[in-house]
Tab-separated table of C-alpha atoms in Angstrom:
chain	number	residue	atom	x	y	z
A	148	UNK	CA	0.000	0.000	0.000
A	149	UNK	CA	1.358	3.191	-1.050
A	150	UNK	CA	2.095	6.332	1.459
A	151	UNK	CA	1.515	10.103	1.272
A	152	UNK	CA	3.673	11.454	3.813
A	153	UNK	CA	2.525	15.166	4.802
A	154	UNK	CA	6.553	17.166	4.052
A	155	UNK	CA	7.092	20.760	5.164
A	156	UNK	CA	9.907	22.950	4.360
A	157	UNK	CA	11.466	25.023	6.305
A	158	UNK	CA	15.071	27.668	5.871
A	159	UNK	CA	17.694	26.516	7.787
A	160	UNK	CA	21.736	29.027	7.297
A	161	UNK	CA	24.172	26.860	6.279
A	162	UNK	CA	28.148	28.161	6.823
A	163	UNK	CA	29.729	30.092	9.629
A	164	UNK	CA	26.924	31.234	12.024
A	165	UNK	CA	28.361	33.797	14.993
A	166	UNK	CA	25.816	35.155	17.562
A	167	UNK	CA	26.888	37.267	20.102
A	168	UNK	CA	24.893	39.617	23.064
A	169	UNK	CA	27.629	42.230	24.701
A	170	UNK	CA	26.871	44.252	27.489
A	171	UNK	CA	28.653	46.985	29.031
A	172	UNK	CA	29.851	47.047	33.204
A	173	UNK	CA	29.979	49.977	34.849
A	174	UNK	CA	33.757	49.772	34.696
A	175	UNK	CA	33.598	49.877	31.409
A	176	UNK	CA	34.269	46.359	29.975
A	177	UNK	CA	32.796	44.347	27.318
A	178	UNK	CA	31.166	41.410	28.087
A	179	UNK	CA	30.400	39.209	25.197
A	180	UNK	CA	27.986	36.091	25.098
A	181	UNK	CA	29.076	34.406	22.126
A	182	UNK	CA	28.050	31.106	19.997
A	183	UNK	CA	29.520	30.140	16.639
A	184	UNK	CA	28.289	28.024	14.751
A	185	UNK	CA	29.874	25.645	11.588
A	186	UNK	CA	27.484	23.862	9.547
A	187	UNK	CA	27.230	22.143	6.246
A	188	UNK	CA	25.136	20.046	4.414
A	189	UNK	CA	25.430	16.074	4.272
A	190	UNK	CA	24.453	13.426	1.612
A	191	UNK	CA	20.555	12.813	1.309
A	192	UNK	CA	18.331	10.674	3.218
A	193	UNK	CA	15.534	8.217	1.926
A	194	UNK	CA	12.220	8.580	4.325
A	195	UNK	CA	9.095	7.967	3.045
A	196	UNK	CA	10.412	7.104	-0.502
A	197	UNK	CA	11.118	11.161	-0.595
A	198	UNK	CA	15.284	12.210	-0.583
A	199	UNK	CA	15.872	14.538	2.244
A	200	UNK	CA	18.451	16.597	2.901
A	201	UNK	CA	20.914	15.756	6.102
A	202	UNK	CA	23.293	18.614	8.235
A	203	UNK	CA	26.562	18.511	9.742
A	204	UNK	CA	26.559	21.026	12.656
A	205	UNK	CA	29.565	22.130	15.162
A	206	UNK	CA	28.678	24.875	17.397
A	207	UNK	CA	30.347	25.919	20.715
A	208	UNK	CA	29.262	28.703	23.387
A	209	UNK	CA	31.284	31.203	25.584
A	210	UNK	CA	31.722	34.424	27.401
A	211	UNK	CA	34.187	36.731	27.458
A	212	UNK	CA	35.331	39.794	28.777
A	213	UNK	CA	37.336	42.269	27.209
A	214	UNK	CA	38.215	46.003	27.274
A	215	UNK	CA	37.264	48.853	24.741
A	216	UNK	CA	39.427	48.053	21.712
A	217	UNK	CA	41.015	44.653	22.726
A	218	UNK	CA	41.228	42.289	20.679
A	219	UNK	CA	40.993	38.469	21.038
A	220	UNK	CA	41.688	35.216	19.181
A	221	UNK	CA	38.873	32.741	19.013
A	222	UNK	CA	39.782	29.546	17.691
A	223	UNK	CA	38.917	25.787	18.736
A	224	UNK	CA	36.388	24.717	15.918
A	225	UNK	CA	38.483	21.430	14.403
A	226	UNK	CA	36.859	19.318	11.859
A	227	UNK	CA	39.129	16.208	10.484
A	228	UNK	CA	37.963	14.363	7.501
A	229	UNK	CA	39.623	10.805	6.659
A	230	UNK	CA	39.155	9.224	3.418
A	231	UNK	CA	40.365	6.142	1.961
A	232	UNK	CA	40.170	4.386	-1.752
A	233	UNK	CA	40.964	1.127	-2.852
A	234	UNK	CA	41.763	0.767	-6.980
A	235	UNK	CA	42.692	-2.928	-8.643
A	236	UNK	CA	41.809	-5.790	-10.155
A	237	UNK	CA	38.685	-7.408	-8.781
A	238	UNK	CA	39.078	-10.865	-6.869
A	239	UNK	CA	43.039	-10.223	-7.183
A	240	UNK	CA	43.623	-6.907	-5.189
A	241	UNK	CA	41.843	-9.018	-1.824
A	242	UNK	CA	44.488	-11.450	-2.165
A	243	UNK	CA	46.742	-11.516	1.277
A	244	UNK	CA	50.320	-10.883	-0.696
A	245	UNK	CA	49.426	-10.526	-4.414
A	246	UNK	CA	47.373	-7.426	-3.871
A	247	UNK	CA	50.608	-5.119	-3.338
A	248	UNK	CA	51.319	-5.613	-6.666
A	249	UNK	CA	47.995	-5.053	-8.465
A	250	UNK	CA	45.806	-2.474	-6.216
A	251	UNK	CA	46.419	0.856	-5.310
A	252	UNK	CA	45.717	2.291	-1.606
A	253	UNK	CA	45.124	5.777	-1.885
A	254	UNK	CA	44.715	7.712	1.943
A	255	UNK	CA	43.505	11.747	2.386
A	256	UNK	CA	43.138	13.362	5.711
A	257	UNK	CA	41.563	16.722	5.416
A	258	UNK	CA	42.152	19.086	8.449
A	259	UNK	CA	40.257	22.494	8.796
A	260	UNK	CA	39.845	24.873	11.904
A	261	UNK	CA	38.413	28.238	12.394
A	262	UNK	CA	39.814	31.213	13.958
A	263	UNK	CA	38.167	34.719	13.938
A	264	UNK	CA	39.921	37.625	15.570
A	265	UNK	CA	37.161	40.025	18.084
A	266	UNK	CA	37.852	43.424	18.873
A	267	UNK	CA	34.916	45.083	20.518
A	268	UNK	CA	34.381	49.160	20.590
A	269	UNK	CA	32.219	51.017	22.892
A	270	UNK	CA	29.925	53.167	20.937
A	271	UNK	CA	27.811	54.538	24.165
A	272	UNK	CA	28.146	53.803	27.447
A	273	UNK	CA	26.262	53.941	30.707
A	274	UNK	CA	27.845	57.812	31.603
A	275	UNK	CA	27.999	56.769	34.904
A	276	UNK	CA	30.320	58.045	37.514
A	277	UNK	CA	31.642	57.182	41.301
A	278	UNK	CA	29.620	60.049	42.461
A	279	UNK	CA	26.838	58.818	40.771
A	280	UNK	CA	26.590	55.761	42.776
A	281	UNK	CA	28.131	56.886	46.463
A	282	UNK	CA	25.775	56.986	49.199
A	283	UNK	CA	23.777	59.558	49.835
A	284	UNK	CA	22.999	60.744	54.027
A	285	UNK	CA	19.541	60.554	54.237
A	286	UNK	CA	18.862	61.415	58.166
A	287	UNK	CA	17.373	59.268	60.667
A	288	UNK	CA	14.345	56.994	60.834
A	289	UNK	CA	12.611	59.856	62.729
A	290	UNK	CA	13.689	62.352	60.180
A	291	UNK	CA	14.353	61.523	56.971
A	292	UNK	CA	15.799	64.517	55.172
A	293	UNK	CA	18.302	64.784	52.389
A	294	UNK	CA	21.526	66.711	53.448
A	295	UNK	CA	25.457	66.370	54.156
A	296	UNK	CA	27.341	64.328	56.098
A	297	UNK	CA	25.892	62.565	59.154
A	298	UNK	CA	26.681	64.259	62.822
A	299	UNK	CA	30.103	63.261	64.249
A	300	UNK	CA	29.467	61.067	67.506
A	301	UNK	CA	30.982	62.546	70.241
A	302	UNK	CA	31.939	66.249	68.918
A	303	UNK	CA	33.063	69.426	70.496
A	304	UNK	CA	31.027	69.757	73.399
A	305	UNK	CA	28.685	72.951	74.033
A	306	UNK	CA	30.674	76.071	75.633
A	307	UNK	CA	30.649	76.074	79.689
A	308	UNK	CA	28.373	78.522	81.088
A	309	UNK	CA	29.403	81.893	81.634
A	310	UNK	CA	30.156	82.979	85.492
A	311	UNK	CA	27.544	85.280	87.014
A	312	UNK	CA	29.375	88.571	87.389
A	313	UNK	CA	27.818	91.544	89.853
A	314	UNK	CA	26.399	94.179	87.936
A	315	UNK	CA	25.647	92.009	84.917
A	316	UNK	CA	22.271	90.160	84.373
A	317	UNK	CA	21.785	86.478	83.991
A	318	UNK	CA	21.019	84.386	81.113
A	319	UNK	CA	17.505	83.599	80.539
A	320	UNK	CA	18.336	80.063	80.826
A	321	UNK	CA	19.975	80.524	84.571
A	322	UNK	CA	16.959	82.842	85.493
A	323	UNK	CA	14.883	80.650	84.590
A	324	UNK	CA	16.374	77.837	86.432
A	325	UNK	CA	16.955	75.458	84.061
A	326	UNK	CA	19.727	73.399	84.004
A	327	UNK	CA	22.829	74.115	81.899
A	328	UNK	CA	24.540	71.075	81.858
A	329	UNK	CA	27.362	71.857	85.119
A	330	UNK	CA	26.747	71.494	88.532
A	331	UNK	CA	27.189	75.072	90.559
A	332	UNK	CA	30.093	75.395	93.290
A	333	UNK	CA	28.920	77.987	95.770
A	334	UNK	CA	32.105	80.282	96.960
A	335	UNK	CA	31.784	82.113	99.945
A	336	UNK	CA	33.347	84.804	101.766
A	337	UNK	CA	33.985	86.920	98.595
A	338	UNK	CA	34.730	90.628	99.484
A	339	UNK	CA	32.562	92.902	98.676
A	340	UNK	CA	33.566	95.038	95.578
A	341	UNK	CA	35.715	92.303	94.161
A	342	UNK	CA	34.491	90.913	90.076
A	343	UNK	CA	34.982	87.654	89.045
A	344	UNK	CA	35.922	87.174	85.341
A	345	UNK	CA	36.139	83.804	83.739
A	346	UNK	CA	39.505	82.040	83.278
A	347	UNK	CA	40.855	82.253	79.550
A	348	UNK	CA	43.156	79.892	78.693
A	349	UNK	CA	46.623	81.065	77.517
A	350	UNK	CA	47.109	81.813	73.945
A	351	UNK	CA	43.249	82.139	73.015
A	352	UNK	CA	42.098	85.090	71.485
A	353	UNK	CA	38.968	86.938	71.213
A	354	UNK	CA	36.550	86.402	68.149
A	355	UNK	CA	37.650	88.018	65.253
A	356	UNK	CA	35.938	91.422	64.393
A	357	UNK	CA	34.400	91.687	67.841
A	358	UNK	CA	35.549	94.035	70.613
A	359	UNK	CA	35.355	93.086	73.795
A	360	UNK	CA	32.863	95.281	76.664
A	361	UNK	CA	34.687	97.336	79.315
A	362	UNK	CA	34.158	96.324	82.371
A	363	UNK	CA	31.067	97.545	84.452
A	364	UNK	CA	31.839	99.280	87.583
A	365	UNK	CA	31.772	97.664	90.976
A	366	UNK	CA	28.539	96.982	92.834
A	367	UNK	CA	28.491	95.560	96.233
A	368	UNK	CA	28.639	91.442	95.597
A	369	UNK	CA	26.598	88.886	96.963
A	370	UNK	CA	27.864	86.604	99.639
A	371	UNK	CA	27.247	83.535	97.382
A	372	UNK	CA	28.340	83.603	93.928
A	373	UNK	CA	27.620	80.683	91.396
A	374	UNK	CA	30.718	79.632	89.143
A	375	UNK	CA	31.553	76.858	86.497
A	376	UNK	CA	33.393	74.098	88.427
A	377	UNK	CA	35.774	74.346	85.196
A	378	UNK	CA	36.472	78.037	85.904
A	379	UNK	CA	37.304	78.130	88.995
A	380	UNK	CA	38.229	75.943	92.129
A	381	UNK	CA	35.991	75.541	95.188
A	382	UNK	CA	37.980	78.698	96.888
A	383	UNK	CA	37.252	79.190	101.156
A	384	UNK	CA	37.609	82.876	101.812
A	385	UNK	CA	38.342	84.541	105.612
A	386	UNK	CA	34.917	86.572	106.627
A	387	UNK	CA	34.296	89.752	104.696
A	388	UNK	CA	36.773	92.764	104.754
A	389	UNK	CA	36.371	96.458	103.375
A	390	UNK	CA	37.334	96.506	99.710
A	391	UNK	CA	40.226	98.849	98.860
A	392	UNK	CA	39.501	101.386	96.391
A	393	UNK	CA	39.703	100.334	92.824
A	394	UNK	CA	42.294	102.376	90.555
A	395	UNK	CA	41.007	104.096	87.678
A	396	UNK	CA	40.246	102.408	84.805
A	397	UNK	CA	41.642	103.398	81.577
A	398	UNK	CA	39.262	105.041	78.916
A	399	UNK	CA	37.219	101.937	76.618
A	400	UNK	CA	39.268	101.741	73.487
A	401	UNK	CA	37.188	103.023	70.535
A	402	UNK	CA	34.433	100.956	68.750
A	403	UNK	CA	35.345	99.100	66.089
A	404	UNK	CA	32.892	97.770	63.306
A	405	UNK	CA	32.099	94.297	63.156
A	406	UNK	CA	33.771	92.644	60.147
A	407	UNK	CA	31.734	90.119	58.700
A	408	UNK	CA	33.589	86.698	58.882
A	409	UNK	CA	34.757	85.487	55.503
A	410	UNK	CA	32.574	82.710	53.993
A	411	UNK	CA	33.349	78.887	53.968
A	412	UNK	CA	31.220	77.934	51.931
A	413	UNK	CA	32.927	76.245	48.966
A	414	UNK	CA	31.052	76.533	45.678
A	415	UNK	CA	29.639	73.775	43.902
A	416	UNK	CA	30.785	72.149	40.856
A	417	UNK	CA	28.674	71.541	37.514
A	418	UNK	CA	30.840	69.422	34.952
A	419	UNK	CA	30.652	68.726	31.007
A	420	UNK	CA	31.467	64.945	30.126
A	421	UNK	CA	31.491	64.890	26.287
A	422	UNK	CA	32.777	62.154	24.421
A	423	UNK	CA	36.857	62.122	23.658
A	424	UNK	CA	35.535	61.921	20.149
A	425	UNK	CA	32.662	61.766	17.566
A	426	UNK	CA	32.679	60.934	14.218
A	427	UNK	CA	30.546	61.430	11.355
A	428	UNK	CA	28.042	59.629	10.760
A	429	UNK	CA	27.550	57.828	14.248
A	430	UNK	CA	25.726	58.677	17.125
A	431	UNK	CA	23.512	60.076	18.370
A	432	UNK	CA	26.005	61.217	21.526
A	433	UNK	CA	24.796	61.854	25.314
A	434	UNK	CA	26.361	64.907	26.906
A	435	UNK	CA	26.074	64.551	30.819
A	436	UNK	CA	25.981	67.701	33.318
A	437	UNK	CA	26.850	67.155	36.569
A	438	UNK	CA	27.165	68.221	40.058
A	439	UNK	CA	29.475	68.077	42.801
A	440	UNK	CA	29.931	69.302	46.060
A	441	UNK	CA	26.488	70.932	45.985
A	442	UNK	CA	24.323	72.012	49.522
A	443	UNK	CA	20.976	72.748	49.892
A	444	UNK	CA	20.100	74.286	46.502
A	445	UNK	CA	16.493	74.620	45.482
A	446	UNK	CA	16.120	76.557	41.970
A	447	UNK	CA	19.279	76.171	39.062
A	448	UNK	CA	20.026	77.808	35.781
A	449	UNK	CA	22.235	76.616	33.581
A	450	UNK	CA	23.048	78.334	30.073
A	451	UNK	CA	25.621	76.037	27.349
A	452	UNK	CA	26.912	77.522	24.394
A	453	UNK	CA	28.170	75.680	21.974
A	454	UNK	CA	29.211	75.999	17.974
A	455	UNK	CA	26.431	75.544	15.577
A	456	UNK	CA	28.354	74.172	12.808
A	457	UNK	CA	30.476	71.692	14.444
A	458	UNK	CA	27.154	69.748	16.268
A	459	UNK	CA	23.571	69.825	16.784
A	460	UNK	CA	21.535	69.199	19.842
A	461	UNK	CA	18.535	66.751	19.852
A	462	UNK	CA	16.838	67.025	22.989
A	463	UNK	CA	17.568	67.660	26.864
A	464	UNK	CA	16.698	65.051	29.462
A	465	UNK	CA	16.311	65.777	32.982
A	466	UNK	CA	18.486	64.384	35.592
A	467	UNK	CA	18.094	62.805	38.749
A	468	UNK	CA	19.458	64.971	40.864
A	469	UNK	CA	17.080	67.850	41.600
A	470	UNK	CA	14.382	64.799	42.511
A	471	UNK	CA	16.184	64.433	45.933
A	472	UNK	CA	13.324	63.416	48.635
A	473	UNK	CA	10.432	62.492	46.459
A	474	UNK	CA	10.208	66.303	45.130
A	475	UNK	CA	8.897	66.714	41.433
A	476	UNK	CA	10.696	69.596	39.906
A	477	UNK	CA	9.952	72.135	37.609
A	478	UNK	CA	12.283	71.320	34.718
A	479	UNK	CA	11.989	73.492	31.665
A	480	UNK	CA	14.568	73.760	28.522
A	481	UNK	CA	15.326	76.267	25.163
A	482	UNK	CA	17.297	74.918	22.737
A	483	UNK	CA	18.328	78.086	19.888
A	484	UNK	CA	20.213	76.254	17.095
A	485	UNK	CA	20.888	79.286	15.252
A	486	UNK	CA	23.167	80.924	18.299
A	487	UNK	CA	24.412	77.703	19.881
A	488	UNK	CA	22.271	78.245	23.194
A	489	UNK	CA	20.934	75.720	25.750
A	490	UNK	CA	19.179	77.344	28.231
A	491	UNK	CA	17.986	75.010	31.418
A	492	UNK	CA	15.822	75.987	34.458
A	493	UNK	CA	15.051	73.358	37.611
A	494	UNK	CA	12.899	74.519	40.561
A	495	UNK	CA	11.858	72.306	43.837
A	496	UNK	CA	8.265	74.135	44.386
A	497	UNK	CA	8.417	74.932	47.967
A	498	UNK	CA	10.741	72.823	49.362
A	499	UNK	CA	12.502	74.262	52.215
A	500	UNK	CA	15.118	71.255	52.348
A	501	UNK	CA	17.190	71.540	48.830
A	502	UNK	CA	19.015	68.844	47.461
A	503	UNK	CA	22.660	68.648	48.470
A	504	UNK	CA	26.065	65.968	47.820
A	505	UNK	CA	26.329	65.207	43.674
A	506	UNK	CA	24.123	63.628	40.547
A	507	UNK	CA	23.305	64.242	37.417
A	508	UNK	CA	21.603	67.478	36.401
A	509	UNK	CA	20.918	67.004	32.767
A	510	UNK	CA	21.850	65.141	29.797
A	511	UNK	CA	22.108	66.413	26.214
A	512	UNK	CA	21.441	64.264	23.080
A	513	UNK	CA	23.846	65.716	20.315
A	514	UNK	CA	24.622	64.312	16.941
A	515	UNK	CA	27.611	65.550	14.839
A	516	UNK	CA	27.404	67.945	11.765
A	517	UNK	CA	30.880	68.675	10.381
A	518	UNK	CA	34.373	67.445	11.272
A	519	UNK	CA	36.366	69.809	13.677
A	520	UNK	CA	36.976	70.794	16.904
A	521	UNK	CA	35.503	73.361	19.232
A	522	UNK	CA	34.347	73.795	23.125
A	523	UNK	CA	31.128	73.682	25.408
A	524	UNK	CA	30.670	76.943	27.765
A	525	UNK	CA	28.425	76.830	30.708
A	526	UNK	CA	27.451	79.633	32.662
A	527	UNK	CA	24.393	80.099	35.756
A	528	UNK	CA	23.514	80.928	39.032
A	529	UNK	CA	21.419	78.759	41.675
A	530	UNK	CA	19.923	79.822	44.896
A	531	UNK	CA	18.955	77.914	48.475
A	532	UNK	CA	15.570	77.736	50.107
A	533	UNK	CA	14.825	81.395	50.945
A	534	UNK	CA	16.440	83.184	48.306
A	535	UNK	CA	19.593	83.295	48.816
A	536	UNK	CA	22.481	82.886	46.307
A	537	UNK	CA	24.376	79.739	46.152
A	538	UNK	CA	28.239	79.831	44.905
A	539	UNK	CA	28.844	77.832	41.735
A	540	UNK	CA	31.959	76.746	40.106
A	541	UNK	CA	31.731	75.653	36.188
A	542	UNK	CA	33.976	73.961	33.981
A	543	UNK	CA	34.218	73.950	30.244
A	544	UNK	CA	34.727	70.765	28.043
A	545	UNK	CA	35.905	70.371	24.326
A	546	UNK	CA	34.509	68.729	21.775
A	547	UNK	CA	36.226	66.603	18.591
A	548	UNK	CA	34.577	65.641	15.448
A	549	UNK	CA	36.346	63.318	13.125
């Protein structure tokens, strides 16, 4: 009985096969996941009384890891093919010693291997940096806020209470009563007429651009007057005495101004990070701007010039670094491609905390337009949570087009 086999068809690549996945770390390797694949076709099979066709396949998998622009050798896929043929007489060339002399053993071994040479190249990249991923001080589980370093445990400790001086009124805290943190010593038996000053340690000076009160003038003293144990000593006086007179004091010096204490504050840094180089007919490019050393800053603008004719910018993306504590900025952007200007503006809508450390303000898309080389300019100004100005630092980049 005859058959009617049901035969579908389907395409199947017959040679050298490579598949490969890379991937790029953030330290800037190349990771490739590669398979390669040797096939050829085979001598036809009889199923069904149909010929089919039959494949040879070698195929081998592997990783590897290399660095932008090295280059490795892959190699490993042997194929060995044996072939022997047997020419004579027939009945005579099987004969144990006779067929030496009329057959003819003919022997070919065919030996092929493949070897492919990789060199990988990093067209774009993550644009990452260490400050990028460093951590970030985010408070404590009671208060969660967004700022600069944590507190150092066990810092300088608060200044010891003044010493209660005749003549002079108290603190509100020590009228109060409340405690300030050192037990009083009681000293008794001072004479009358007789101040008490607090002990300054040698080789301290004053605050700079203050002056320093004249003394007030003497008013009888109480018998008991409260002092810092750190100040002075628990002193016991003989019984009270008539004060001598006091000499004259010499006239107060004249006022001097308050100078206002020099800031230090250290501005903040916003960085270009163009490519080293672009070339024709590639891209598109991403142009990060980033900041460093930043504290507290609520509203940013940022102005780039750049040349025209040497690029173009695509777009402007919005970083991840005015989004600090769950706040949704204001980001807005002008891009004028007839000057070269890239104007940026971020606002936190009242926030009163600002976003502080480093990240990434923006990111431009640019593509190439002409070979050359030329520079990117940024200028701006940002200000903290009430207004005031916040110092910034900027640093131009250049640009190459090949």
């Amino acid at each position: 009985m005859g058959s009617n086999p049901l035969v579908s068809f389907s395409y199947r690549p017959i040679g050298i096969n490579v598949e490969m996945t890379p991937r790029v770390t953030y330290d800037g390797d190349v990771i490739l996941e590669i398979t390669v694949e040797n096939s050829s076709r085979g001598q036809d099979l009889l199923v069904g009384d149909q010929n089919l066709p039959s494949f040879f396949s070698r195929k081998v998998t592997t990783k590897l890891r290399l660095r932008d622009g090295e280059s490795n050798l892959l190699a490993g896929l042997l194929r060995e093919d044996e072939r022997r043929s047997l020419r004579g007489f027939p009945g005579v060339m099987r004969l144990p010693i006779v067929k030496q002399l009329f057959s003819d053993n003919d022997k070919n071994i065919r030996q092929t291997d493949i070897v492919m040479l990789l060199t990988p190249r990093i067209v774009r990249t993550h644009e990452l940096r260490a400050s990028d991923l460093s951590p970030i001080y985010i408070g404590t589980q009671a208060n969660m806020t967004l700022g600069g370093p944590p507190a150092v445990i066990g810092g300088d400790a608060p200044p010891a209470t003044g010493v209660i001086i005749p003549g002079v009124a108290p603190s509100p805290a020590a009228a109060a009563g409340q405690p300030t943190g050192l037990p009083p010593v009681a000293v008794t038996g001072t004479p009358a007429g007789t101040s008490v000053r607090p002990i300054v340690p040698p080789g301290s000076s004053p605050i700079p651009g203050m002056v320093m009160a004249p003394s007030a003038p003497a008013a009888p003293a109480p018998s008991n007057i409260v002092v810092s144990p750190i100040d002075l000593p628990v002193v016991s006086a003989p019984p009270p005495a008539p004060a001598p007179p006091l000499p004259p004091t010499a006239p107060p010096a004249a006022a001097v101004a308050p100078t206002p204490a020099p800031s230090s504050s250290t501005p903040a840094r916003v960085t270009l990070s163009p490519p080293s180089e672009m070339r024709m007919g590639s891209g598109p490019y991403t142009v990060p701007i980033a900041i460093a050393g930043a504290s507290r800053l609520s509203t940013l603008t940022i102005s780039l010039t750049y040349n025209p004719a040497l690029m173009r910018v695509r777009s402007v993306q919005e970083g991840t670094f005015m989004r600090q504590g769950g706040v949704a900025p204001a980001f807005s952007s002008q891009v004028d491609e007839k000057s070269g200007r890239v104007d940026i503006v971020i606002t936190r809508p009242g926030d009163q905390t600002g976003a502080s450390t480093a990240g990434l303000l923006a990111a431009l898309l640019v593509e190439p337009v002409a070979a050359g080389t030329g520079s990117l300019s940024v200028s701006g100004s940002a200000s903290v949570p009430g207004g005031a100005s916040a110092p910034l630092q900027f640093l131009p980049a250049g640009i190459t087009v090949r």
